[in-house]
Amino acid sequence: MIDPSTVLRAGLLGISKSDKVKNLIENAPVSRGVVNRFVAGARTADAVSAVVGLQEDGRLATVDFLGEDTLDRRQASATRDAYLDLLSALSDRGLTANGAAEVSLKLSALGLALGADGEKLALEHARQVCELAATCGTTVTLDMEDYTTTDATLSVLRDLRADFPWVGAVLQAYLHRTESDCRDLATADSRVRLCKGAYKQPESVAYQSAHDVDLSYVRCLKVLMEGEGYPMVASHDPRLIAIASSLAGKNHREPDSFEYQMLYGIRPDEQRRLAKAGHQMRIYVPYGDQWYGYLVRRMAERPANTMFFLRAVATKK
């Protein structure tokens, strides 16, 4: 029997790459309030304001400047500059102390796809961001993207960790390889964010059903919780959060030895509940005007949000 949510997810991930649908949605009378539910705003000041609001009730933040698939060196440099400006603004407001607000980088936005020198350029840009992050007293996490970039991303991670051992990695549970990658990265002081995955990937490299992805997530989570690193549990699924809590207890982990992560605008009451209960609760805060691909992938990750978004596309309210 075909899982309807799997079909919906596949369809949404497909349209995330459609320029025709992208133009239709971007030009539709979508309420700004709908986008603002999931995206902090277009400007650095908007991102800073969102982080302030999160920290007021005990939540941490990781901030992402939206943009990917950069094919122009000037754009890659502009993205780097946006992160430098963001880190300076966060630090000036006292928001980066002890990593309370960090940043998440997509290497594709920093030039990874720019030909033979793309990986070198992305590494150079990421290193500059890490240098300022260190000065500001915070950290950086490398987002994971399409499976074809996994090896390059992990290569850049290794290079950066030689000088900045606190750089975080993201691993995607839907990839067949991820349990092995978890074993490689579950080392002392290694920060690893485990998510399900939000890109459309072929069956040859990724689990296709939600059930198989969940099983993989739990296997990977066990490896991370049993390891010596710092697991970052990126999920909104109550079952997986409960399993993470149980595994943390079995492995005698203190509340500050791992953290939960959720997306800006999704399950905010649960975010506050976990933070109030004494857990490390970090929110992924995207900002910028390149919101389309990000937002559609969020719909695919959580199909219950789809009707909320589509109603907004169809109305001027």
PDB file of C-alpha atoms in Angstrom:
ATOM      1  CA  MET A   1       0.000   0.000   0.000  1.00  0.00           C
ATOM      2  CA  ILE A   2       1.355   3.411  -0.995  1.00  0.00           C
ATOM      3  CA  ASP A   3       1.767   5.917   1.832  1.00  0.00           C
ATOM      4  CA  PRO A   4      -0.083   9.127   0.748  1.00  0.00           C
ATOM      5  CA  SER A   5       2.323  11.291   2.743  1.00  0.00           C
ATOM      6  CA  THR A   6       5.244   9.792   0.823  1.00  0.00           C
ATOM      7  CA  VAL A   7       3.566  10.635  -2.497  1.00  0.00           C
ATOM      8  CA  LEU A   8       2.815  14.184  -1.322  1.00  0.00           C
ATOM      9  CA  ARG A   9       6.378  14.638  -0.117  1.00  0.00           C
ATOM     10  CA  ALA A  10       7.807  13.448  -3.433  1.00  0.00           C
ATOM     11  CA  GLY A  11       5.532  15.823  -5.331  1.00  0.00           C
ATOM     12  CA  LEU A  12       6.493  18.798  -3.222  1.00  0.00           C
ATOM     13  CA  LEU A  13      10.195  18.070  -3.530  1.00  0.00           C
ATOM     14  CA  GLY A  14       9.704  17.890  -7.276  1.00  0.00           C
ATOM     15  CA  ILE A  15       8.091  21.318  -7.535  1.00  0.00           C
ATOM     16  CA  SER A  16      10.790  22.830  -5.318  1.00  0.00           C
ATOM     17  CA  LYS A  17      12.989  22.732  -8.444  1.00  0.00           C
ATOM     18  CA  SER A  18      10.303  23.940 -10.889  1.00  0.00           C
ATOM     19  CA  ASP A  19      10.908  27.471 -12.163  1.00  0.00           C
ATOM     20  CA  LYS A  20       7.350  27.642 -13.537  1.00  0.00           C
ATOM     21  CA  VAL A  21       5.777  26.821 -10.169  1.00  0.00           C
ATOM     22  CA  LYS A  22       8.309  29.038  -8.412  1.00  0.00           C
ATOM     23  CA  ASN A  23       7.305  32.057 -10.529  1.00  0.00           C
ATOM     24  CA  LEU A  24       3.616  31.305  -9.995  1.00  0.00           C
ATOM     25  CA  ILE A  25       3.927  31.138  -6.222  1.00  0.00           C
ATOM     26  CA  GLU A  26       6.317  34.069  -5.865  1.00  0.00           C
ATOM     27  CA  ASN A  27       3.943  36.278  -7.857  1.00  0.00           C
ATOM     28  CA  ALA A  28       0.782  35.056  -6.123  1.00  0.00           C
ATOM     29  CA  PRO A  29      -0.824  37.284  -3.479  1.00  0.00           C
ATOM     30  CA  VAL A  30       0.704  35.335  -0.622  1.00  0.00           C
ATOM     31  CA  SER A  31       0.214  37.002   2.712  1.00  0.00           C
ATOM     32  CA  ARG A  32       3.509  38.237   4.135  1.00  0.00           C
ATOM     33  CA  GLY A  33       2.325  36.784   7.407  1.00  0.00           C
ATOM     34  CA  VAL A  34       2.437  33.263   5.920  1.00  0.00           C
ATOM     35  CA  VAL A  35       6.072  33.595   4.870  1.00  0.00           C
ATOM     36  CA  ASN A  36       6.906  35.248   8.175  1.00  0.00           C
ATOM     37  CA  ARG A  37       5.672  32.169  10.011  1.00  0.00           C
ATOM     38  CA  PHE A  38       8.655  30.254   8.639  1.00  0.00           C
ATOM     39  CA  VAL A  39      11.143  32.971   7.618  1.00  0.00           C
ATOM     40  CA  ALA A  40      12.371  35.667  10.005  1.00  0.00           C
ATOM     41  CA  GLY A  41      12.458  38.373   7.342  1.00  0.00           C
ATOM     42  CA  ALA A  42      14.598  39.683   4.499  1.00  0.00           C
ATOM     43  CA  ARG A  43      17.185  41.740   6.396  1.00  0.00           C
ATOM     44  CA  THR A  44      19.924  41.088   8.928  1.00  0.00           C
ATOM     45  CA  ALA A  45      18.007  43.228  11.400  1.00  0.00           C
ATOM     46  CA  ASP A  46      15.006  40.902  11.028  1.00  0.00           C
ATOM     47  CA  ALA A  47      17.124  37.864  11.863  1.00  0.00           C
ATOM     48  CA  VAL A  48      18.606  39.591  14.897  1.00  0.00           C
ATOM     49  CA  SER A  49      15.146  40.573  16.110  1.00  0.00           C
ATOM     50  CA  ALA A  50      13.960  36.967  15.789  1.00  0.00           C
ATOM     51  CA  VAL A  51      16.947  35.721  17.806  1.00  0.00           C
ATOM     52  CA  VAL A  52      16.238  38.270  20.524  1.00  0.00           C
ATOM     53  CA  GLY A  53      12.680  36.967  20.800  1.00  0.00           C
ATOM     54  CA  LEU A  54      13.865  33.371  21.045  1.00  0.00           C
ATOM     55  CA  GLN A  55      16.444  34.085  23.717  1.00  0.00           C
ATOM     56  CA  GLU A  56      13.866  35.917  25.812  1.00  0.00           C
ATOM     57  CA  ASP A  57      12.172  32.606  26.568  1.00  0.00           C
ATOM     58  CA  GLY A  58      15.279  30.458  26.785  1.00  0.00           C
ATOM     59  CA  ARG A  59      15.627  29.210  23.224  1.00  0.00           C
ATOM     60  CA  LEU A  60      18.917  29.099  21.329  1.00  0.00           C
ATOM     61  CA  ALA A  61      19.295  29.846  17.614  1.00  0.00           C
ATOM     62  CA  THR A  62      21.175  28.884  14.489  1.00  0.00           C
ATOM     63  CA  VAL A  63      20.692  31.406  11.690  1.00  0.00           C
ATOM     64  CA  ASP A  64      20.709  30.643   7.965  1.00  0.00           C
ATOM     65  CA  PHE A  65      21.003  33.267   5.222  1.00  0.00           C
ATOM     66  CA  LEU A  66      18.807  31.785   2.494  1.00  0.00           C
ATOM     67  CA  GLY A  67      20.394  31.023  -0.835  1.00  0.00           C
ATOM     68  CA  GLU A  68      21.951  28.022  -2.560  1.00  0.00           C
ATOM     69  CA  ASP A  69      23.105  26.734  -5.955  1.00  0.00           C
ATOM     70  CA  THR A  70      25.274  29.820  -6.383  1.00  0.00           C
ATOM     71  CA  LEU A  71      26.887  29.885  -9.830  1.00  0.00           C
ATOM     72  CA  ASP A  72      28.513  33.306  -9.642  1.00  0.00           C
ATOM     73  CA  ARG A  73      31.642  34.249  -7.653  1.00  0.00           C
ATOM     74  CA  ARG A  74      30.277  37.652  -6.769  1.00  0.00           C
ATOM     75  CA  GLN A  75      27.150  36.081  -5.338  1.00  0.00           C
ATOM     76  CA  ALA A  76      29.241  33.611  -3.328  1.00  0.00           C
ATOM     77  CA  SER A  77      31.286  36.481  -1.914  1.00  0.00           C
ATOM     78  CA  ALA A  78      28.110  38.435  -1.168  1.00  0.00           C
ATOM     79  CA  THR A  79      26.768  35.472   0.801  1.00  0.00           C
ATOM     80  CA  ARG A  80      29.975  35.310   2.805  1.00  0.00           C
ATOM     81  CA  ASP A  81      29.688  39.029   3.494  1.00  0.00           C
ATOM     82  CA  ALA A  82      26.086  38.574   4.611  1.00  0.00           C
ATOM     83  CA  TYR A  83      27.229  36.050   7.220  1.00  0.00           C
ATOM     84  CA  LEU A  84      30.019  38.337   8.406  1.00  0.00           C
ATOM     85  CA  ASP A  85      27.509  41.158   8.775  1.00  0.00           C
ATOM     86  CA  LEU A  86      25.107  38.832  10.591  1.00  0.00           C
ATOM     87  CA  LEU A  87      27.725  37.602  13.060  1.00  0.00           C
ATOM     88  CA  SER A  88      28.835  41.163  13.806  1.00  0.00           C
ATOM     89  CA  ALA A  89      25.236  42.259  14.372  1.00  0.00           C
ATOM     90  CA  LEU A  90      24.496  39.305  16.658  1.00  0.00           C
ATOM     91  CA  SER A  91      27.692  39.872  18.628  1.00  0.00           C
ATOM     92  CA  ASP A  92      27.027  43.605  18.992  1.00  0.00           C
ATOM     93  CA  ARG A  93      23.711  42.728  20.654  1.00  0.00           C
ATOM     94  CA  GLY A  94      25.386  40.227  22.998  1.00  0.00           C
ATOM     95  CA  LEU A  95      23.554  37.288  21.416  1.00  0.00           C
ATOM     96  CA  THR A  96      26.492  35.018  20.592  1.00  0.00           C
ATOM     97  CA  ALA A  97      27.892  34.368  24.073  1.00  0.00           C
ATOM     98  CA  ASN A  98      28.653  30.676  24.590  1.00  0.00           C
ATOM     99  CA  GLY A  99      27.178  29.826  21.204  1.00  0.00           C
ATOM    100  CA  ALA A 100      23.649  30.904  22.159  1.00  0.00           C
ATOM    101  CA  ALA A 101      23.214  32.120  18.581  1.00  0.00           C
ATOM    102  CA  GLU A 102      25.327  30.484  15.890  1.00  0.00           C
ATOM    103  CA  VAL A 103      25.096  30.323  12.091  1.00  0.00           C
ATOM    104  CA  SER A 104      24.372  27.545   9.603  1.00  0.00           C
ATOM    105  CA  LEU A 105      26.142  27.575   6.231  1.00  0.00           C
ATOM    106  CA  LYS A 106      25.213  25.970   2.925  1.00  0.00           C
ATOM    107  CA  LEU A 107      28.428  25.428   1.015  1.00  0.00           C
ATOM    108  CA  SER A 108      26.567  25.683  -2.295  1.00  0.00           C
ATOM    109  CA  ALA A 109      25.747  29.276  -1.367  1.00  0.00           C
ATOM    110  CA  LEU A 110      29.456  29.917  -0.770  1.00  0.00           C
ATOM    111  CA  GLY A 111      30.553  28.702  -4.208  1.00  0.00           C
ATOM    112  CA  LEU A 112      30.787  24.903  -3.970  1.00  0.00           C
ATOM    113  CA  ALA A 113      29.312  24.419  -7.453  1.00  0.00           C
ATOM    114  CA  LEU A 114      31.682  26.857  -9.162  1.00  0.00           C
ATOM    115  CA  GLY A 115      33.635  24.364 -11.242  1.00  0.00           C
ATOM    116  CA  ALA A 116      36.898  22.704 -10.311  1.00  0.00           C
ATOM    117  CA  ASP A 117      37.779  25.416  -7.792  1.00  0.00           C
ATOM    118  CA  GLY A 118      34.362  25.462  -6.158  1.00  0.00           C
ATOM    119  CA  GLU A 119      35.275  23.372  -3.134  1.00  0.00           C
ATOM    120  CA  LYS A 120      38.395  25.468  -2.520  1.00  0.00           C
ATOM    121  CA  LEU A 121      36.403  28.694  -2.778  1.00  0.00           C
ATOM    122  CA  ALA A 122      33.636  27.441  -0.474  1.00  0.00           C
ATOM    123  CA  LEU A 123      36.262  26.345   2.056  1.00  0.00           C
ATOM    124  CA  GLU A 124      37.924  29.763   1.934  1.00  0.00           C
ATOM    125  CA  HIS A 125      34.619  31.569   2.458  1.00  0.00           C
ATOM    126  CA  ALA A 126      33.558  29.193   5.240  1.00  0.00           C
ATOM    127  CA  ARG A 127      36.917  29.638   6.957  1.00  0.00           C
ATOM    128  CA  GLN A 128      36.454  33.413   6.992  1.00  0.00           C
ATOM    129  CA  VAL A 129      33.034  32.981   8.582  1.00  0.00           C
ATOM    130  CA  CYS A 130      34.492  30.589  11.173  1.00  0.00           C
ATOM    131  CA  GLU A 131      37.267  33.032  12.043  1.00  0.00           C
ATOM    132  CA  LEU A 132      34.760  35.755  12.874  1.00  0.00           C
ATOM    133  CA  ALA A 133      32.502  33.277  14.690  1.00  0.00           C
ATOM    134  CA  ALA A 134      35.440  32.328  16.921  1.00  0.00           C
ATOM    135  CA  THR A 135      36.057  35.992  17.687  1.00  0.00           C
ATOM    136  CA  CYS A 136      32.373  36.430  18.538  1.00  0.00           C
ATOM    137  CA  GLY A 137      32.392  33.427  20.876  1.00  0.00           C
ATOM    138  CA  THR A 138      30.069  31.259  18.835  1.00  0.00           C
ATOM    139  CA  THR A 139      30.025  28.335  16.414  1.00  0.00           C
ATOM    140  CA  VAL A 140      29.175  27.371  12.847  1.00  0.00           C
ATOM    141  CA  THR A 141      27.323  24.347  11.466  1.00  0.00           C
ATOM    142  CA  LEU A 142      27.654  23.140   7.876  1.00  0.00           C
ATOM    143  CA  ASP A 143      24.261  22.305   6.414  1.00  0.00           C
ATOM    144  CA  MET A 144      23.965  19.176   4.279  1.00  0.00           C
ATOM    145  CA  GLU A 145      22.367  19.421   0.847  1.00  0.00           C
ATOM    146  CA  ASP A 146      21.834  17.187  -2.180  1.00  0.00           C
ATOM    147  CA  TYR A 147      23.547  13.789  -1.800  1.00  0.00           C
ATOM    148  CA  THR A 148      26.003  14.613  -4.602  1.00  0.00           C
ATOM    149  CA  THR A 149      27.617  17.201  -2.312  1.00  0.00           C
ATOM    150  CA  THR A 150      27.946  14.970   0.779  1.00  0.00           C
ATOM    151  CA  ASP A 151      31.569  13.941   0.236  1.00  0.00           C
ATOM    152  CA  ALA A 152      32.636  17.507  -0.584  1.00  0.00           C
ATOM    153  CA  THR A 153      30.833  18.856   2.484  1.00  0.00           C
ATOM    154  CA  LEU A 154      32.498  16.318   4.770  1.00  0.00           C
ATOM    155  CA  SER A 155      35.859  17.122   3.170  1.00  0.00           C
ATOM    156  CA  VAL A 156      35.403  20.828   3.919  1.00  0.00           C
ATOM    157  CA  LEU A 157      34.312  19.886   7.442  1.00  0.00           C
ATOM    158  CA  ARG A 158      37.552  17.972   8.042  1.00  0.00           C
ATOM    159  CA  ASP A 159      39.624  20.900   6.810  1.00  0.00           C
ATOM    160  CA  LEU A 160      37.776  23.406   8.971  1.00  0.00           C
ATOM    161  CA  ARG A 161      37.916  21.235  12.088  1.00  0.00           C
ATOM    162  CA  ALA A 162      41.717  21.250  11.929  1.00  0.00           C
ATOM    163  CA  ASP A 163      41.522  24.874  13.100  1.00  0.00           C
ATOM    164  CA  PHE A 164      37.967  25.062  14.419  1.00  0.00           C
ATOM    165  CA  PRO A 165      37.144  21.706  16.069  1.00  0.00           C
ATOM    166  CA  TRP A 166      33.715  22.997  17.108  1.00  0.00           C
ATOM    167  CA  VAL A 167      32.361  23.258  13.541  1.00  0.00           C
ATOM    168  CA  GLY A 168      29.132  21.268  13.425  1.00  0.00           C
ATOM    169  CA  ALA A 169      28.104  18.718  10.818  1.00  0.00           C
ATOM    170  CA  VAL A 170      24.656  17.825   9.538  1.00  0.00           C
ATOM    171  CA  LEU A 171      23.796  14.244   8.592  1.00  0.00           C
ATOM    172  CA  GLN A 172      20.600  13.150   6.826  1.00  0.00           C
ATOM    173  CA  ALA A 173      18.960   9.969   8.104  1.00  0.00           C
ATOM    174  CA  TYR A 174      17.321   9.142   4.781  1.00  0.00           C
ATOM    175  CA  LEU A 175      20.674   8.396   3.131  1.00  0.00           C
ATOM    176  CA  HIS A 176      21.834   4.787   3.273  1.00  0.00           C
ATOM    177  CA  ARG A 177      25.352   5.892   4.190  1.00  0.00           C
ATOM    178  CA  THR A 178      24.440   7.985   7.210  1.00  0.00           C
ATOM    179  CA  GLU A 179      24.712   5.360   9.962  1.00  0.00           C
ATOM    180  CA  SER A 180      28.325   4.813   8.928  1.00  0.00           C
ATOM    181  CA  ASP A 181      28.947   8.570   8.801  1.00  0.00           C
ATOM    182  CA  CYS A 182      27.513   8.849  12.323  1.00  0.00           C
ATOM    183  CA  ARG A 183      30.036   6.298  13.570  1.00  0.00           C
ATOM    184  CA  ASP A 184      32.848   8.283  11.972  1.00  0.00           C
ATOM    185  CA  LEU A 185      31.697  11.565  13.528  1.00  0.00           C
ATOM    186  CA  ALA A 186      30.518  10.417  16.994  1.00  0.00           C
ATOM    187  CA  THR A 187      33.847  11.460  18.510  1.00  0.00           C
ATOM    188  CA  ALA A 188      34.750  13.677  21.452  1.00  0.00           C
ATOM    189  CA  ASP A 189      33.458  17.245  21.128  1.00  0.00           C
ATOM    190  CA  SER A 190      32.052  16.569  17.638  1.00  0.00           C
ATOM    191  CA  ARG A 191      28.798  18.441  17.060  1.00  0.00           C
ATOM    192  CA  VAL A 192      26.414  16.507  14.774  1.00  0.00           C
ATOM    193  CA  ARG A 193      22.915  17.593  13.769  1.00  0.00           C
ATOM    194  CA  LEU A 194      20.805  14.613  12.715  1.00  0.00           C
ATOM    195  CA  CYS A 195      17.844  15.435  10.476  1.00  0.00           C
ATOM    196  CA  LYS A 196      15.630  13.323   8.244  1.00  0.00           C
ATOM    197  CA  GLY A 197      16.562  15.064   4.986  1.00  0.00           C
ATOM    198  CA  ALA A 198      14.684  17.530   2.791  1.00  0.00           C
ATOM    199  CA  TYR A 199      15.862  16.910  -0.784  1.00  0.00           C
ATOM    200  CA  LYS A 200      14.527  14.517  -3.402  1.00  0.00           C
ATOM    201  CA  GLN A 201      17.065  11.674  -3.676  1.00  0.00           C
ATOM    202  CA  PRO A 202      17.115   8.494  -5.800  1.00  0.00           C
ATOM    203  CA  GLU A 203      16.267   5.112  -4.333  1.00  0.00           C
ATOM    204  CA  SER A 204      19.831   3.970  -4.934  1.00  0.00           C
ATOM    205  CA  VAL A 205      21.133   6.286  -2.202  1.00  0.00           C
ATOM    206  CA  ALA A 206      18.158   7.085   0.018  1.00  0.00           C
ATOM    207  CA  TYR A 207      15.260   5.408   1.799  1.00  0.00           C
ATOM    208  CA  GLN A 208      11.984   6.354   0.141  1.00  0.00           C
ATOM    209  CA  SER A 209       9.313   5.544   2.732  1.00  0.00           C
ATOM    210  CA  ALA A 210       8.693   7.577   5.874  1.00  0.00           C
ATOM    211  CA  HIS A 211       8.824   4.373   7.936  1.00  0.00           C
ATOM    212  CA  ASP A 212      12.267   3.403   6.672  1.00  0.00           C
ATOM    213  CA  VAL A 213      13.570   6.933   7.211  1.00  0.00           C
ATOM    214  CA  ASP A 214      12.296   6.861  10.810  1.00  0.00           C
ATOM    215  CA  LEU A 215      14.006   3.517  11.448  1.00  0.00           C
ATOM    216  CA  SER A 216      17.254   4.876  10.047  1.00  0.00           C
ATOM    217  CA  TYR A 217      16.906   8.005  12.179  1.00  0.00           C
ATOM    218  CA  VAL A 218      16.642   5.910  15.350  1.00  0.00           C
ATOM    219  CA  ARG A 219      19.626   3.738  14.401  1.00  0.00           C
ATOM    220  CA  CYS A 220      21.714   6.848  13.730  1.00  0.00           C
ATOM    221  CA  LEU A 221      20.512   8.497  16.923  1.00  0.00           C
ATOM    222  CA  LYS A 222      21.613   5.476  18.955  1.00  0.00           C
ATOM    223  CA  VAL A 223      25.110   5.764  17.492  1.00  0.00           C
ATOM    224  CA  LEU A 224      25.328   9.472  18.312  1.00  0.00           C
ATOM    225  CA  MET A 225      23.920   9.154  21.828  1.00  0.00           C
ATOM    226  CA  GLU A 226      26.314   6.294  22.613  1.00  0.00           C
ATOM    227  CA  GLY A 227      29.273   8.229  21.213  1.00  0.00           C
ATOM    228  CA  GLU A 228      31.435  10.922  22.772  1.00  0.00           C
ATOM    229  CA  GLY A 229      30.174  13.827  20.684  1.00  0.00           C
ATOM    230  CA  TYR A 230      27.393  16.364  21.039  1.00  0.00           C
ATOM    231  CA  PRO A 231      24.212  15.164  19.276  1.00  0.00           C
ATOM    232  CA  MET A 232      21.802  17.752  17.887  1.00  0.00           C
ATOM    233  CA  VAL A 233      18.389  16.122  17.488  1.00  0.00           C
ATOM    234  CA  ALA A 234      16.665  17.932  14.622  1.00  0.00           C
ATOM    235  CA  SER A 235      13.076  16.698  14.573  1.00  0.00           C
ATOM    236  CA  HIS A 236       9.509  17.819  15.204  1.00  0.00           C
ATOM    237  CA  ASP A 237       8.239  14.251  15.530  1.00  0.00           C
ATOM    238  CA  PRO A 238       7.010  13.598  19.105  1.00  0.00           C
ATOM    239  CA  ARG A 239       7.954   9.928  18.814  1.00  0.00           C
ATOM    240  CA  LEU A 240      11.528  10.673  17.823  1.00  0.00           C
ATOM    241  CA  ILE A 241      11.854  13.322  20.517  1.00  0.00           C
ATOM    242  CA  ALA A 242      10.656  10.803  23.108  1.00  0.00           C
ATOM    243  CA  ILE A 243      13.126   8.209  21.785  1.00  0.00           C
ATOM    244  CA  ALA A 244      15.933  10.770  21.937  1.00  0.00           C
ATOM    245  CA  SER A 245      15.063  11.554  25.562  1.00  0.00           C
ATOM    246  CA  SER A 246      15.058   7.847  26.420  1.00  0.00           C
ATOM    247  CA  LEU A 247      18.406   7.243  24.711  1.00  0.00           C
ATOM    248  CA  ALA A 248      19.926  10.242  26.469  1.00  0.00           C
ATOM    249  CA  GLY A 249      18.808   8.786  29.797  1.00  0.00           C
ATOM    250  CA  LYS A 250      20.156   5.327  29.004  1.00  0.00           C
ATOM    251  CA  ASN A 251      23.507   6.841  28.113  1.00  0.00           C
ATOM    252  CA  HIS A 252      23.576   9.012  31.262  1.00  0.00           C
ATOM    253  CA  ARG A 253      23.731  12.246  29.289  1.00  0.00           C
ATOM    254  CA  GLU A 254      23.346  15.524  31.110  1.00  0.00           C
ATOM    255  CA  PRO A 255      20.935  18.093  29.584  1.00  0.00           C
ATOM    256  CA  ASP A 256      23.846  20.204  28.334  1.00  0.00           C
ATOM    257  CA  SER A 257      25.492  17.279  26.497  1.00  0.00           C
ATOM    258  CA  PHE A 258      22.991  17.281  23.615  1.00  0.00           C
ATOM    259  CA  GLU A 259      20.280  19.493  22.216  1.00  0.00           C
ATOM    260  CA  TYR A 260      16.979  19.475  20.371  1.00  0.00           C
ATOM    261  CA  GLN A 261      16.529  21.514  17.219  1.00  0.00           C
ATOM    262  CA  MET A 262      13.382  22.651  15.445  1.00  0.00           C
ATOM    263  CA  LEU A 263      12.541  25.012  12.616  1.00  0.00           C
ATOM    264  CA  TYR A 264      11.425  28.580  13.118  1.00  0.00           C
ATOM    265  CA  GLY A 265       7.636  28.651  13.167  1.00  0.00           C
ATOM    266  CA  ILE A 266       7.014  24.934  13.631  1.00  0.00           C
ATOM    267  CA  ARG A 267       5.699  23.638  16.979  1.00  0.00           C
ATOM    268  CA  PRO A 268       6.682  26.801  18.906  1.00  0.00           C
ATOM    269  CA  ASP A 269       4.761  25.682  22.000  1.00  0.00           C
ATOM    270  CA  GLU A 270       6.739  22.439  22.091  1.00  0.00           C
ATOM    271  CA  GLN A 271       9.935  24.422  21.630  1.00  0.00           C
ATOM    272  CA  ARG A 272       9.086  26.519  24.681  1.00  0.00           C
ATOM    273  CA  ARG A 273       8.069  23.451  26.695  1.00  0.00           C
ATOM    274  CA  LEU A 274      11.398  21.729  26.090  1.00  0.00           C
ATOM    275  CA  ALA A 275      13.354  24.882  26.883  1.00  0.00           C
ATOM    276  CA  LYS A 276      11.354  25.438  30.067  1.00  0.00           C
ATOM    277  CA  ALA A 277      12.026  21.832  31.093  1.00  0.00           C
ATOM    278  CA  GLY A 278      15.749  22.591  31.079  1.00  0.00           C
ATOM    279  CA  HIS A 279      16.701  21.167  27.691  1.00  0.00           C
ATOM    280  CA  GLN A 280      18.950  22.823  25.143  1.00  0.00           C
ATOM    281  CA  MET A 281      16.417  23.896  22.492  1.00  0.00           C
ATOM    282  CA  ARG A 282      17.859  25.495  19.358  1.00  0.00           C
ATOM    283  CA  ILE A 283      15.749  27.031  16.591  1.00  0.00           C
ATOM    284  CA  TYR A 284      16.817  27.095  12.941  1.00  0.00           C
ATOM    285  CA  VAL A 285      16.120  30.680  11.841  1.00  0.00           C
ATOM    286  CA  PRO A 286      16.201  31.375   8.079  1.00  0.00           C
ATOM    287  CA  TYR A 287      16.149  34.888   6.661  1.00  0.00           C
ATOM    288  CA  GLY A 288      16.566  36.567   3.287  1.00  0.00           C
ATOM    289  CA  ASP A 289      14.416  36.918   0.183  1.00  0.00           C
ATOM    290  CA  GLN A 290      15.347  33.544  -1.380  1.00  0.00           C
ATOM    291  CA  TRP A 291      12.634  31.755   0.556  1.00  0.00           C
ATOM    292  CA  TYR A 292      10.865  29.686  -2.105  1.00  0.00           C
ATOM    293  CA  GLY A 293      12.959  26.500  -2.182  1.00  0.00           C
ATOM    294  CA  TYR A 294      13.362  26.496   1.573  1.00  0.00           C
ATOM    295  CA  LEU A 295       9.640  26.899   2.207  1.00  0.00           C
ATOM    296  CA  VAL A 296       8.569  24.167  -0.215  1.00  0.00           C
ATOM    297  CA  ARG A 297      11.008  21.707   1.366  1.00  0.00           C
ATOM    298  CA  ARG A 298       9.542  22.556   4.768  1.00  0.00           C
ATOM    299  CA  MET A 299       6.126  21.655   3.402  1.00  0.00           C
ATOM    300  CA  ALA A 300       7.533  18.342   2.191  1.00  0.00           C
ATOM    301  CA  GLU A 301       9.075  17.578   5.578  1.00  0.00           C
ATOM    302  CA  ARG A 302       5.791  18.267   7.349  1.00  0.00           C
ATOM    303  CA  PRO A 303       2.859  17.738   4.918  1.00  0.00           C
ATOM    304  CA  ALA A 304       0.395  18.967   7.553  1.00  0.00           C
ATOM    305  CA  ASN A 305       1.695  22.466   6.771  1.00  0.00           C
ATOM    306  CA  THR A 306       0.850  22.146   3.082  1.00  0.00           C
ATOM    307  CA  MET A 307      -2.806  23.202   3.248  1.00  0.00           C
ATOM    308  CA  PHE A 308      -1.891  26.155   5.454  1.00  0.00           C
ATOM    309  CA  PHE A 309       0.470  27.403   2.767  1.00  0.00           C
ATOM    310  CA  LEU A 310      -1.763  26.615  -0.225  1.00  0.00           C
ATOM    311  CA  ARG A 311      -4.722  28.446   1.340  1.00  0.00           C
ATOM    312  CA  ALA A 312      -2.498  31.485   1.662  1.00  0.00           C
ATOM    313  CA  VAL A 313      -1.372  31.227  -1.969  1.00  0.00           C
ATOM    314  CA  ALA A 314      -5.008  31.211  -3.082  1.00  0.00           C
ATOM    315  CA  THR A 315      -6.169  34.199  -1.059  1.00  0.00           C
ATOM    316  CA  LYS A 316      -5.272  37.857  -0.684  1.00  0.00           C
ATOM    317  CA  LYS A 317      -5.839  37.745   3.052  1.00  0.00           C
TER     318      LYS A 317
END
